[in-house]
Coordinates of C-alpha atoms in Angstrom, one line a residue:
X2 CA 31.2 -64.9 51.1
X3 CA 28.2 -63.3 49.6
X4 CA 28.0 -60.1 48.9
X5 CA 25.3 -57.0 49.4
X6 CA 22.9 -56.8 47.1
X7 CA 22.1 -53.4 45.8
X8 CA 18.7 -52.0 44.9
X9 CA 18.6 -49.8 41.4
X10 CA 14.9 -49.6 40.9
X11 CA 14.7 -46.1 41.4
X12 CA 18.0 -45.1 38.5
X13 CA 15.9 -47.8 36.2
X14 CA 13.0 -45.9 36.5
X15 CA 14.8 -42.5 36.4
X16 CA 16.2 -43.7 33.2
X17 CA 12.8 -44.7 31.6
X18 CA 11.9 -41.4 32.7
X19 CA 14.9 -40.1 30.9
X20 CA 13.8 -42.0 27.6
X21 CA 10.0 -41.3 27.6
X22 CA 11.2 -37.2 27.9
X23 CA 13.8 -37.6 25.3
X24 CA 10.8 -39.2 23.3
X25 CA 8.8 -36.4 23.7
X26 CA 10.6 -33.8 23.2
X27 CA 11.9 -35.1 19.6
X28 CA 8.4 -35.5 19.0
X29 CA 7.9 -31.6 19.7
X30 CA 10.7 -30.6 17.9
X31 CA 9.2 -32.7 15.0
X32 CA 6.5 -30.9 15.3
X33 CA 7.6 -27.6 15.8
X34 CA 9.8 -28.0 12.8
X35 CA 7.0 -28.9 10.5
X36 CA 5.1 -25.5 11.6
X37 CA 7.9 -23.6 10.8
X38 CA 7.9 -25.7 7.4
X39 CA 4.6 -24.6 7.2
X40 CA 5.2 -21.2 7.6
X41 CA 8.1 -20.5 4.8
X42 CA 6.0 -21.7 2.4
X43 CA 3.0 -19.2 3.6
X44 CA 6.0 -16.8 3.1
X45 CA 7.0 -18.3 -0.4
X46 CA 3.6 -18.8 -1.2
X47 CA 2.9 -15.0 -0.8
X48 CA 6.1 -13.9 -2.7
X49 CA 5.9 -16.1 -5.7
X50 CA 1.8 -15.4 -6.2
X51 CA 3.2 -11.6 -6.6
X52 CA 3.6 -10.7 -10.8
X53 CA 6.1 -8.3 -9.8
X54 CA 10.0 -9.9 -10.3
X55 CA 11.1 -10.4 -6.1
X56 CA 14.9 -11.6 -5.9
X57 CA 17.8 -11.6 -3.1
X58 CA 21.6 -11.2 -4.5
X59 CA 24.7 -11.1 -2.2
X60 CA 27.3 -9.0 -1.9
X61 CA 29.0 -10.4 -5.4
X62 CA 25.5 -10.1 -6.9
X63 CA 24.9 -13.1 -7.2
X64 CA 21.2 -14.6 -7.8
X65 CA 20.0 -16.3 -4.3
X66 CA 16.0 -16.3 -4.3
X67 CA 14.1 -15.7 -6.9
X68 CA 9.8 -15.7 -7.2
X69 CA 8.4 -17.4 -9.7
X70 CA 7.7 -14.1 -12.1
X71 CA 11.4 -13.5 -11.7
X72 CA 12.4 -17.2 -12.6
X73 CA 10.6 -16.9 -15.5
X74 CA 11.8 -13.7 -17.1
X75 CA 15.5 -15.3 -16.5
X76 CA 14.6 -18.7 -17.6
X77 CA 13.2 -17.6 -21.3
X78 CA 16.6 -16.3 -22.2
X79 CA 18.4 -19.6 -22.0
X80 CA 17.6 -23.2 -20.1
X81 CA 19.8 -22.1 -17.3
X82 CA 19.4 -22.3 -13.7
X83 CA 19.4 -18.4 -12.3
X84 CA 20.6 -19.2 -9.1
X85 CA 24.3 -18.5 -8.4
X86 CA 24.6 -16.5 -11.5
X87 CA 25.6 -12.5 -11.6
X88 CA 23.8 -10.0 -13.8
X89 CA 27.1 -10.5 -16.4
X90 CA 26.0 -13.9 -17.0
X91 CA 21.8 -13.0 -17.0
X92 CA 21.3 -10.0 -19.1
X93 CA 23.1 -8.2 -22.2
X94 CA 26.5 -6.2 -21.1
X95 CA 24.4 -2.6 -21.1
X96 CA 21.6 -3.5 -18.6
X97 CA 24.4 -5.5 -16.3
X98 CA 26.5 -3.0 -16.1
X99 CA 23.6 -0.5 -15.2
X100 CA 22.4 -2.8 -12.4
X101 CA 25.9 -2.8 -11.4
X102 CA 26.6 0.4 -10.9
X103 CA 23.4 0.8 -9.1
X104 CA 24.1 -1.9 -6.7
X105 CA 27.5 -0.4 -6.1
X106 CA 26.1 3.1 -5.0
X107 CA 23.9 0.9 -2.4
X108 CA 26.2 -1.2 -0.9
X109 CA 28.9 2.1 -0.6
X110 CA 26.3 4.3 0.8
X111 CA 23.5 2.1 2.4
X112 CA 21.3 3.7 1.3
X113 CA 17.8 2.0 -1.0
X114 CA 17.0 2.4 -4.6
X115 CA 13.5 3.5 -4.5
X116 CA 11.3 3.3 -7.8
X117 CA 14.5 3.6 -10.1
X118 CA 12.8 3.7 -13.9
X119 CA 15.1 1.2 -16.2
X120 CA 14.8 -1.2 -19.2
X121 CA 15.1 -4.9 -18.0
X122 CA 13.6 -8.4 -19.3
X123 CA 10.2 -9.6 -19.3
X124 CA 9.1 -13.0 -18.7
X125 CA 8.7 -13.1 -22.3
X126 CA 12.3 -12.8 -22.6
X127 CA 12.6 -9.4 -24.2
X128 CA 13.2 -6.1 -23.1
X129 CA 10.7 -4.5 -20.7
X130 CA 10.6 -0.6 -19.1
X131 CA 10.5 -1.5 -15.3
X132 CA 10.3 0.5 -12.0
X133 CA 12.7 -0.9 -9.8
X134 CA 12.9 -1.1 -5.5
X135 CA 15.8 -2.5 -4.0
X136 CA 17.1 -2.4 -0.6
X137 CA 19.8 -3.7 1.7
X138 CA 20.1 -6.5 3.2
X139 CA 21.5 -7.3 7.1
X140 CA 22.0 -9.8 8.9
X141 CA 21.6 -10.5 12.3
X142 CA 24.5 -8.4 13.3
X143 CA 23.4 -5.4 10.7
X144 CA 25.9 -5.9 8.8
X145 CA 24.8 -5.7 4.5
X146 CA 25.3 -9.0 2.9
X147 CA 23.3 -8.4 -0.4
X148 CA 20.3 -6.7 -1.7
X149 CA 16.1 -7.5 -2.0
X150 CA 14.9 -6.1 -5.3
X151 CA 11.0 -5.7 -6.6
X152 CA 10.5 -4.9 -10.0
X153 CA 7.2 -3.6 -11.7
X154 CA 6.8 -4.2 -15.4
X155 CA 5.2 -0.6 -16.3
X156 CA 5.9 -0.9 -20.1
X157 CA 1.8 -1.0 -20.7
X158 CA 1.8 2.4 -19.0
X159 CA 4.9 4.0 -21.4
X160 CA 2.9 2.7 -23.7
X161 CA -0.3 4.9 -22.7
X162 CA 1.8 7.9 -22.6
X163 CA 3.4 7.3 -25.9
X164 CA -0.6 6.8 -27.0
X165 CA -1.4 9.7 -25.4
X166 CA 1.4 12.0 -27.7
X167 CA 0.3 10.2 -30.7
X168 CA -3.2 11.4 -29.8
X169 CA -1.9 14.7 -29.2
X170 CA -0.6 14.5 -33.2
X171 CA -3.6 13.3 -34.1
X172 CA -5.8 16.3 -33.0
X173 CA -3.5 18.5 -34.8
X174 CA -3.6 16.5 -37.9
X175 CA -7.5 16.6 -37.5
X176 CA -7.3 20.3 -37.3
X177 CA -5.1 20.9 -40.8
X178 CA -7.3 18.7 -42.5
X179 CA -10.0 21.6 -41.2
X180 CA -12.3 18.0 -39.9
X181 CA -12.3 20.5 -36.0
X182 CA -14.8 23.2 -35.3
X183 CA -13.9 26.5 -37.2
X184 CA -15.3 30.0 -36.9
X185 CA -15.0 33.3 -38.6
X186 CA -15.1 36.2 -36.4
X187 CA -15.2 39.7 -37.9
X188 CA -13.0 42.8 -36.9
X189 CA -16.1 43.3 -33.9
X190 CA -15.3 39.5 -32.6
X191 CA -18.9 38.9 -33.7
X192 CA -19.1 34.9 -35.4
X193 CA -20.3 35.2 -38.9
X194 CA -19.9 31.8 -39.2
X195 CA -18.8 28.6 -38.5
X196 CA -19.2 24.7 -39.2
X197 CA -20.9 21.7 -38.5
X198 CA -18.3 20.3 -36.3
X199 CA -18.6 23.7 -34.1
X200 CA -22.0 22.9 -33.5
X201 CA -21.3 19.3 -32.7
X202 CA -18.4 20.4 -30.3
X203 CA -20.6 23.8 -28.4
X204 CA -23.8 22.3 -28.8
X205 CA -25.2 25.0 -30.3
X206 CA -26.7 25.4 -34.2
X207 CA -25.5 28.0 -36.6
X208 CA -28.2 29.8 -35.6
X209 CA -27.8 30.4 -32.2
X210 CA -23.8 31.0 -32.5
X211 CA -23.8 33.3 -35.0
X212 CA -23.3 36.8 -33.7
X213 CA -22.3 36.2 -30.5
X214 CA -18.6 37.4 -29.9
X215 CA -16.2 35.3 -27.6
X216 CA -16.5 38.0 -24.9
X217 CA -20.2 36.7 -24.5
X218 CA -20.9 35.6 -20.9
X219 CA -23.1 32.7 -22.3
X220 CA -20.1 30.6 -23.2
X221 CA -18.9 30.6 -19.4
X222 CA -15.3 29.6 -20.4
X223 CA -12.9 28.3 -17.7
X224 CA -9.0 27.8 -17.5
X225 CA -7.8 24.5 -16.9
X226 CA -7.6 25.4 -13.3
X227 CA -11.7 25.9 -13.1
X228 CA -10.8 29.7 -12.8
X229 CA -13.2 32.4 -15.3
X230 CA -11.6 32.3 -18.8
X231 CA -12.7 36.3 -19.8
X232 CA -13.3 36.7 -23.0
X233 CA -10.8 39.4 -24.2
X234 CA -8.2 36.5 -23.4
X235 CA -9.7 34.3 -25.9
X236 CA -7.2 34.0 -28.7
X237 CA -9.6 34.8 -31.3
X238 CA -9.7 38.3 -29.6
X239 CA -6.0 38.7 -28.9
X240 CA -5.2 37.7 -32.7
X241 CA -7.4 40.5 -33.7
X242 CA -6.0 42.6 -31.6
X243 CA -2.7 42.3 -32.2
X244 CA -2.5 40.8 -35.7
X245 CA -0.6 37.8 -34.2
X246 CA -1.5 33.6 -34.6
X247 CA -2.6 32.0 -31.6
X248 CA -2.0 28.5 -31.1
X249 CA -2.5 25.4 -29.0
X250 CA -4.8 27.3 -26.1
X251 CA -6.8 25.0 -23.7
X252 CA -9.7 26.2 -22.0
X253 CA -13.5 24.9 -20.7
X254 CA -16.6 26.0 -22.6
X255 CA -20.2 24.8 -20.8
X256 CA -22.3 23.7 -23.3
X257 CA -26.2 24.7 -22.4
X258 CA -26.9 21.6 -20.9
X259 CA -24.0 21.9 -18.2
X260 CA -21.8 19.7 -19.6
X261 CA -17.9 20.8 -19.8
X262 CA -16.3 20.8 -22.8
X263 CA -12.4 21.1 -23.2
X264 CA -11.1 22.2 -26.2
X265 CA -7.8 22.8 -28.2
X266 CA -8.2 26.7 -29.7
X267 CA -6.0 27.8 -32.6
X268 CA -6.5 31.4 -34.5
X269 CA -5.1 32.8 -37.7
X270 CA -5.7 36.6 -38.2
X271 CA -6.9 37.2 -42.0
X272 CA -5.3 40.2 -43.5
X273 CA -6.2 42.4 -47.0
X274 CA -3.1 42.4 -49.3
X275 CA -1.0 45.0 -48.4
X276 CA -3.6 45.4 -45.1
X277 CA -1.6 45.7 -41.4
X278 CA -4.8 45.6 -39.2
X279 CA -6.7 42.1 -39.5
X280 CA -10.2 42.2 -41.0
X281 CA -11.4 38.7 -39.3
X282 CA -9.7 35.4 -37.6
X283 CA -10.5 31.9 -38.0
X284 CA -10.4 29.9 -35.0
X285 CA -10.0 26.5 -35.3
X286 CA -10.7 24.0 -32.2
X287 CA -11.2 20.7 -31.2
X288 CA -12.6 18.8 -28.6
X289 CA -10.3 17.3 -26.4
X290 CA -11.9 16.4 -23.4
X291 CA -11.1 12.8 -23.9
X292 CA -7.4 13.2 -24.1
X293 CA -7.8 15.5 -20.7
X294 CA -9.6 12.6 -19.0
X295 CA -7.0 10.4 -20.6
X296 CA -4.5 12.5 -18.9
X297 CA -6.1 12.3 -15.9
X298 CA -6.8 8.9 -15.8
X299 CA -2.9 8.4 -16.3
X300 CA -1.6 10.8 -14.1
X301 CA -4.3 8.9 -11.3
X302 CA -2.5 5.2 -12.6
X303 CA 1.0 6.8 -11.9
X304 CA 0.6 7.9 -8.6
X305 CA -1.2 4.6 -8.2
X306 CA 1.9 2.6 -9.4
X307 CA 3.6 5.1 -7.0
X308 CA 2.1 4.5 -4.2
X309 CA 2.0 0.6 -4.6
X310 CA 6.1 0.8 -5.1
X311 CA 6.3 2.4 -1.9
X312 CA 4.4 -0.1 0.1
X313 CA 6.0 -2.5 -1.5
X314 CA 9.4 -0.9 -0.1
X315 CA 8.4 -0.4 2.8
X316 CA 6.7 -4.3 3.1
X317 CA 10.2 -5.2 2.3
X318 CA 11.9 -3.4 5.5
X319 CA 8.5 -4.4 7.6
X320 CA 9.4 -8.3 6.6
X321 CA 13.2 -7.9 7.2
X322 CA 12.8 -5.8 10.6
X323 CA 9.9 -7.6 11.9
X324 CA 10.5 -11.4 10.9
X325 CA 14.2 -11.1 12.2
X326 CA 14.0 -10.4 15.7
X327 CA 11.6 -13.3 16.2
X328 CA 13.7 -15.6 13.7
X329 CA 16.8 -15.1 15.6
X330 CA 14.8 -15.9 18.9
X331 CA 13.6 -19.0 17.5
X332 CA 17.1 -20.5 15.8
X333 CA 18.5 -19.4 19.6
X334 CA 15.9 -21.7 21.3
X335 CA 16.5 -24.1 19.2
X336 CA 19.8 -24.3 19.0
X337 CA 19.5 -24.2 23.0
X338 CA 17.4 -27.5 22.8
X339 CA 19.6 -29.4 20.5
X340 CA 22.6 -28.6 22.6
X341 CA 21.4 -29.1 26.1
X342 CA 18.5 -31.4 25.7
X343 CA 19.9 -33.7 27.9
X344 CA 20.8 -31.2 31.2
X345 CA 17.2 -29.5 30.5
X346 CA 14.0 -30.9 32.9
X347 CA 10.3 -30.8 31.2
X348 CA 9.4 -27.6 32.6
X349 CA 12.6 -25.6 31.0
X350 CA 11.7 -27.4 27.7
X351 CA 8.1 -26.6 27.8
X352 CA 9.3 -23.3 28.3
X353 CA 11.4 -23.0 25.5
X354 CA 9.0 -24.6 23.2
X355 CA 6.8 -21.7 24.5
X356 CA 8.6 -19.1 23.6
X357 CA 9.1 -21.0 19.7
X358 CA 4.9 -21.4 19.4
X359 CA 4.8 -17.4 20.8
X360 CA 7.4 -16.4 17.9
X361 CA 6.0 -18.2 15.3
X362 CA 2.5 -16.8 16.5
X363 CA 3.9 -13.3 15.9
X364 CA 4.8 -13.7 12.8
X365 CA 1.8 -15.3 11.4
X366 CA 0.0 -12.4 13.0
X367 CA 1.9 -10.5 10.4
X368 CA 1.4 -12.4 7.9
X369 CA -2.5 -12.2 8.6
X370 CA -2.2 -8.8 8.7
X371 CA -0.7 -8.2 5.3
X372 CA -3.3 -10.6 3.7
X373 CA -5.9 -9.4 5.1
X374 CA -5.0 -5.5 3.9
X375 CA -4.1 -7.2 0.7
X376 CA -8.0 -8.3 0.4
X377 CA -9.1 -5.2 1.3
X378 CA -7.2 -3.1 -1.2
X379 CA -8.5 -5.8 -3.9
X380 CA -12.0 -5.4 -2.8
X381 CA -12.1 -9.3 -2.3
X382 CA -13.0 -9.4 1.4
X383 CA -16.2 -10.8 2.8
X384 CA -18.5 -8.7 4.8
X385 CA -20.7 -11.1 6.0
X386 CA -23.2 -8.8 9.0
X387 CA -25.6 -10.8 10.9
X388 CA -27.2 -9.8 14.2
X389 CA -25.8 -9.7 17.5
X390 CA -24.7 -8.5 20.7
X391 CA -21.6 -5.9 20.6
X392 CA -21.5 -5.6 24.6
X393 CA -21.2 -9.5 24.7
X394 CA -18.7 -9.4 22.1
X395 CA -16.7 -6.5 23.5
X396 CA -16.6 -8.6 27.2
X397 CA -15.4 -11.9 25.3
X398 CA -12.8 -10.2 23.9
X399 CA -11.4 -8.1 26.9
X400 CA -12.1 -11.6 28.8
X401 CA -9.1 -13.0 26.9
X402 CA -6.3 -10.5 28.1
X403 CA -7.8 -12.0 32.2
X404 CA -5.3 -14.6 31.6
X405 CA -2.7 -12.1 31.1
X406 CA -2.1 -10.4 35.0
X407 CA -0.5 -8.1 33.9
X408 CA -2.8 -6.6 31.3
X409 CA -6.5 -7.9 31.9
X410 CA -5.7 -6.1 35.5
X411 CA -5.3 -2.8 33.6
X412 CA -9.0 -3.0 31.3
X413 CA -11.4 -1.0 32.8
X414 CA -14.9 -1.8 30.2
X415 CA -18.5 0.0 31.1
X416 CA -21.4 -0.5 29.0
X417 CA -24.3 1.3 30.4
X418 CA -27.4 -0.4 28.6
X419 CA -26.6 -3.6 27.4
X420 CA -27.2 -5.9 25.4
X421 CA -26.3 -3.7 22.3
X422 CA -27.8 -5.5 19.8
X423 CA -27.3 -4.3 15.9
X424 CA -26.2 -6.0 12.6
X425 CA -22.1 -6.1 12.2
X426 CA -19.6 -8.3 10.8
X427 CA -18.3 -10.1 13.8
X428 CA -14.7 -11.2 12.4
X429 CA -14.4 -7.4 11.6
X430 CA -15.5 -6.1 14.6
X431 CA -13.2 -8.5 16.5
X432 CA -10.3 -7.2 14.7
X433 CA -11.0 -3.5 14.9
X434 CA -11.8 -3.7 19.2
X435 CA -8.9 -6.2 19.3
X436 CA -6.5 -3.8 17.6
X437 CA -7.4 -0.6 19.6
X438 CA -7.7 -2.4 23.1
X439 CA -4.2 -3.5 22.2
X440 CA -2.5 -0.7 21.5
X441 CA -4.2 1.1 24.5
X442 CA -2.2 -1.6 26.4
X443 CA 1.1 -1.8 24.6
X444 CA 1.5 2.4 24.4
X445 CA 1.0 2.9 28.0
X446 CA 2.6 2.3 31.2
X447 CA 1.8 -1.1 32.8
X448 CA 0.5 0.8 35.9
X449 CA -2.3 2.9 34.0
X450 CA -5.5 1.8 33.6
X451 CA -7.2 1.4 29.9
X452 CA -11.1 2.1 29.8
X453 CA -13.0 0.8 27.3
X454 CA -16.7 2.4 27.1
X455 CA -20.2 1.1 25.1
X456 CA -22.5 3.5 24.8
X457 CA -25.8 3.5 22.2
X458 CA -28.8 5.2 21.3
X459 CA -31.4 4.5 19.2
X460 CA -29.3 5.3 15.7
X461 CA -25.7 5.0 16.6
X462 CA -23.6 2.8 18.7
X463 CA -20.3 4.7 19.7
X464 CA -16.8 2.7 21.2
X465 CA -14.2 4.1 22.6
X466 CA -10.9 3.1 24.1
X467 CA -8.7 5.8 26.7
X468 CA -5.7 5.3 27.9
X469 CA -2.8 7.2 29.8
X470 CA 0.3 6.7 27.2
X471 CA 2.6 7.9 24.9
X472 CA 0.1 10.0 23.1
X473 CA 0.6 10.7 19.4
X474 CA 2.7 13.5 17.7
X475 CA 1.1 16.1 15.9
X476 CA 2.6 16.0 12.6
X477 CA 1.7 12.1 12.3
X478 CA -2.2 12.6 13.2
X479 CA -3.0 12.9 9.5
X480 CA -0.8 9.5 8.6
X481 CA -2.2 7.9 11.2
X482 CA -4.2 5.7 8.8
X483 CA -1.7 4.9 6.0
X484 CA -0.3 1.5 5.7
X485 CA 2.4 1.0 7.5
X486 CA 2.6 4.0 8.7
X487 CA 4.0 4.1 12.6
X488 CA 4.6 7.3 14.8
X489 CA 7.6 8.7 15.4
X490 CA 7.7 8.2 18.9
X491 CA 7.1 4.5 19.7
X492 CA 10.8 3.5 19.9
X493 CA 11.7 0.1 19.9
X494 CA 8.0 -0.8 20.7
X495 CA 7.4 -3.7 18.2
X496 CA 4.4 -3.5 15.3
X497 CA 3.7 -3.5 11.8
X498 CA 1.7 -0.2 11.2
X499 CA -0.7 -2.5 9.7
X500 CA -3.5 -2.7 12.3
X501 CA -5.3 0.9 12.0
X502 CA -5.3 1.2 8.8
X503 CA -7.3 -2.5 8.5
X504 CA -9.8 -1.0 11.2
X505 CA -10.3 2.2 9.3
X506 CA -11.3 0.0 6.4
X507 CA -13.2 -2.4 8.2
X508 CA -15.2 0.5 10.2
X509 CA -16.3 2.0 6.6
X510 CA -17.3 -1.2 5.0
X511 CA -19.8 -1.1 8.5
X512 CA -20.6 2.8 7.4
X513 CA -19.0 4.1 10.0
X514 CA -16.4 6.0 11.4
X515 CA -13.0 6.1 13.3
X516 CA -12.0 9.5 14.9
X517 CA -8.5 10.2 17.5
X518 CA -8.0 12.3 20.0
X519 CA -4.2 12.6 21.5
X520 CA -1.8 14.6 23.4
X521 CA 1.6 13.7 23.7
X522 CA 2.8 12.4 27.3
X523 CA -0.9 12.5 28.0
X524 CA -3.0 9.8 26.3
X525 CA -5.1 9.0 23.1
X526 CA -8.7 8.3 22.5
X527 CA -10.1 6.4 19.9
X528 CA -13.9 7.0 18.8
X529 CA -15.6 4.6 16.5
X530 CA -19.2 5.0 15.5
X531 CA -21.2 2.8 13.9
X532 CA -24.8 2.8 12.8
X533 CA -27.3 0.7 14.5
X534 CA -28.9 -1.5 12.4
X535 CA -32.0 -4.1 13.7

């Protein structure tokens, strides 16, 4: 008896199906894999191009990432691989047991180390003076597993204030060995005379100084604080009034061509033997307007370093906040298509690998974001202006949120005389409308509109974006700007704090300017003017 033959065409051709998928989707996942390769060494690239010493510990302090600066500093102290090692096996007992205790105040409390002066090693192997950063580090469930540190070598700048007191010592060497301007004033303050180095520092001759008196309007003395100095304050005048030495007094004298002079003033009352009331002083001075612009100049480089170690801080907490949320979407997804790859159709893997390329996207946005700041800080971006069309470029971009219902829905754009032609830097321009047209969007309620308006006239081209949203507070208006700066009301709104402060730079470098209207609950207006240029 023969039996029924059974057709299986269709399950072999479901199971080629099967294969060719399987196929494909390795293929992505190959892909996808190498991106993400890509993009931890842009990260890595970033971190180990800084000169500053970046490094991760764990809880036990041990060494887990180090930048190349960092590497270095530990490397010249012994052919021995940092990584693994604690700070007792790194450094000499003192400095360890610093960092130590440091670390332990962290971890008990939570709380950062922000620009902590200390002496640590150099990538020369010896001993640096350092300003040091480091904050917790969480992991997925918040919990602290270690520490990110950022140290700044800022021995070159102990070293200009050390310079600066051994100028200090100098100027008062200068004036024993009597090398500084000196007067003689008689018992009526008149000068009777004084020496070439006088002349040199007021920038008058003998001629003209002799006889006048320090209360003399001519000399139009100022305190350090650009306030009148009067002249029966000058300590030649208070010696010889009250018989006492005058040292170390600072003020401003104007020589006759304008120029502003500081100097150092001492003054010795002279007295006849036996005499109580002085018949004369000698004031001694000497010029020390470079040591005040010295001073200036460092107290300008401080705040400077001071600023950067706060970025730096808070570029730290931007990378751990921002980067984790869309890291722990994309191991999820991942982990998703490695497990049930087999029970998922094309669609539900497209989908996934979606949601992968729109994670990684985000964070190369930041990435761009930070480099592209970075540039602008270092004055090494290109402004390249050629002629064109802003209304065109202002519909191409709003164009590209139509494919998005839910936003390009929202985009109301008017542009009453177009074409706008003017001269602009288009990559700039892009960035700055792209940025405001998307905060409009992502600070308001999906069911308010966002108007964008063009207007020009024959000088100025003005842009402004409305919307109906959370509004800004009051006390951030004036922060608005700063790097990384974000207001206090957005929530759990995502964003760097990164984007207005690269369009305020990019709207100068065009000579123009970014104003902000805002009320809170109500909506914010931004107003950028730019000069029209054929």
């Amino acid at each position: 008896m023969v039996g029924a033959a059974t057709d299986i065409t269709e399950r072999k051709r479901a199971e080629e199906a099967l294969h060719e998928a399987n196929r494909t989707l390795e293929e992505r996942v190959a892909a996808r894999t190498a991106e993400l390769e890509e993009e931890r060494n842009l990260l890595r690239t970033v971190i180990d191009t800084v000169p500053d010493f970046i490094y991760v510990k764990d809880r036990q302090r041990r060494m887990l990432l180090n930048n190349v600066a960092h590497a270095r500093s530990l490397v010249a102290r012994g052919d021995v691989d940092p990584l693994g090692k604690t700070d007792d096996e790194l450094f000499p007992a003192d400095m360890a047991a610093g960092f130590y205790a440091d670390e332990e105040q962290l971890f008990l409390a939570g709380q950062s180390i922000k620009n902590r002066e200390e002496r640590t090693i150099g990538e020369d192997g010896g001993e640096i003076w350092a300003l040091t950063t480091k904050v917790p580090l969480q992991n997925l469930r918040g919990e602290v597993i270690g520490l990110v540190g950022i140290t700044k070598d800022i021995t070159a700048i102990k070293t200009g204030a050390e310079a600066l007191r051994a100028s200090e010592e100098r100027y008062r060497a200068t004036i024993a060995a009597m090398s500084e301007g000196v007067v003689v004033q008689g018992t009526d303050g008149a000068i009777q005379l004084c020496n070439e180095a006088a002349e040199r520092i007021l920038g008058l001759t003998v001629d003209q100084m002799v006889g006048l008196t320090s209360i003399d309007p001519r000399w139009q003395a100022v305190h350090e604080d650009g306030s009148p100095f009067p002249g029966e304050t000058h300590p030649a005048m208070v010696a010889l009034r009250t018989g006492e030495s005058q040292s170390d007094v600072v003020m401003g004298v104007h020589k006759p061509d304008g120029a502003l002079t500081w100097i150092l003033v001492n003054a010795q009352p002279l007295f006849h033997p036996g005499g109580s009331q002085p018949y004369a002083v000698v004031a001694t001075f000497a010029d020390i307007t470079a040591r005040k612009q010295a001073e200036q100049t460092l107290r300008q480089a401080l705040a400077q370093e001071k600023e950067l170690g706060e970025l730096k801080s808070r570029f730290v907490t931007l990378a751990s906040h921002e980067f984790r949320t869309p890291l722990a979407a994309i191991l999820a997804t991942t982990e998703t298509l490695t497990n049930y790859w087999d029970r998922l159709d094309k669609p539900k893997i497209d989908d996934r690998l979606g949601r992968i390329r729109a994670q990684v996207a985000h964070m190369t946005s930041i990435m761009e974001d930070v480099l592209e700041l970075a540039r602008m800080q270092a004055g090494r971006v290109k402004y390249e202006p050629a002629p064109g069309d802003l209304d065109a470029l202002c519909r191409a971009i709003l164009t590209e949120y139509e494919d998005q219902a839910d936003q390009g829905r929202r985009l109301i754009y008017e542009c009453a005389q177009p074409p706008v032609l003017s001269v602009f830097d288009t990559r700039m321009l892009r960035q700055v409308i792209g940025n405001l047209v998307q905060n409009a969007l992502k600070y308001s309620p999906e069911s308010h509109p966002v108007w964008v308006t063009l207007v020009h006239d024959g000088e100025q081209i003005t842009l402004r974006v409305q919307d109906e949203g959370i509004g800004i507070p009051p006390e951030d208006m004036k922060r608005l700007f700063e790097t990384f700066h974000r207001a206090a009301n957005v929530g759990a709104i995502s964003g760097t704090g990164l984007g207005l402060s690269i369009a305020k730079q990019a709207v100068e470098l065009h000579g123009g300017t970014i104003a902000v209207e805002s009320a809170l609950d109500r909506g914010t207006t931004f107003t950028v003017r730019l000069p029209r240029v054929e």
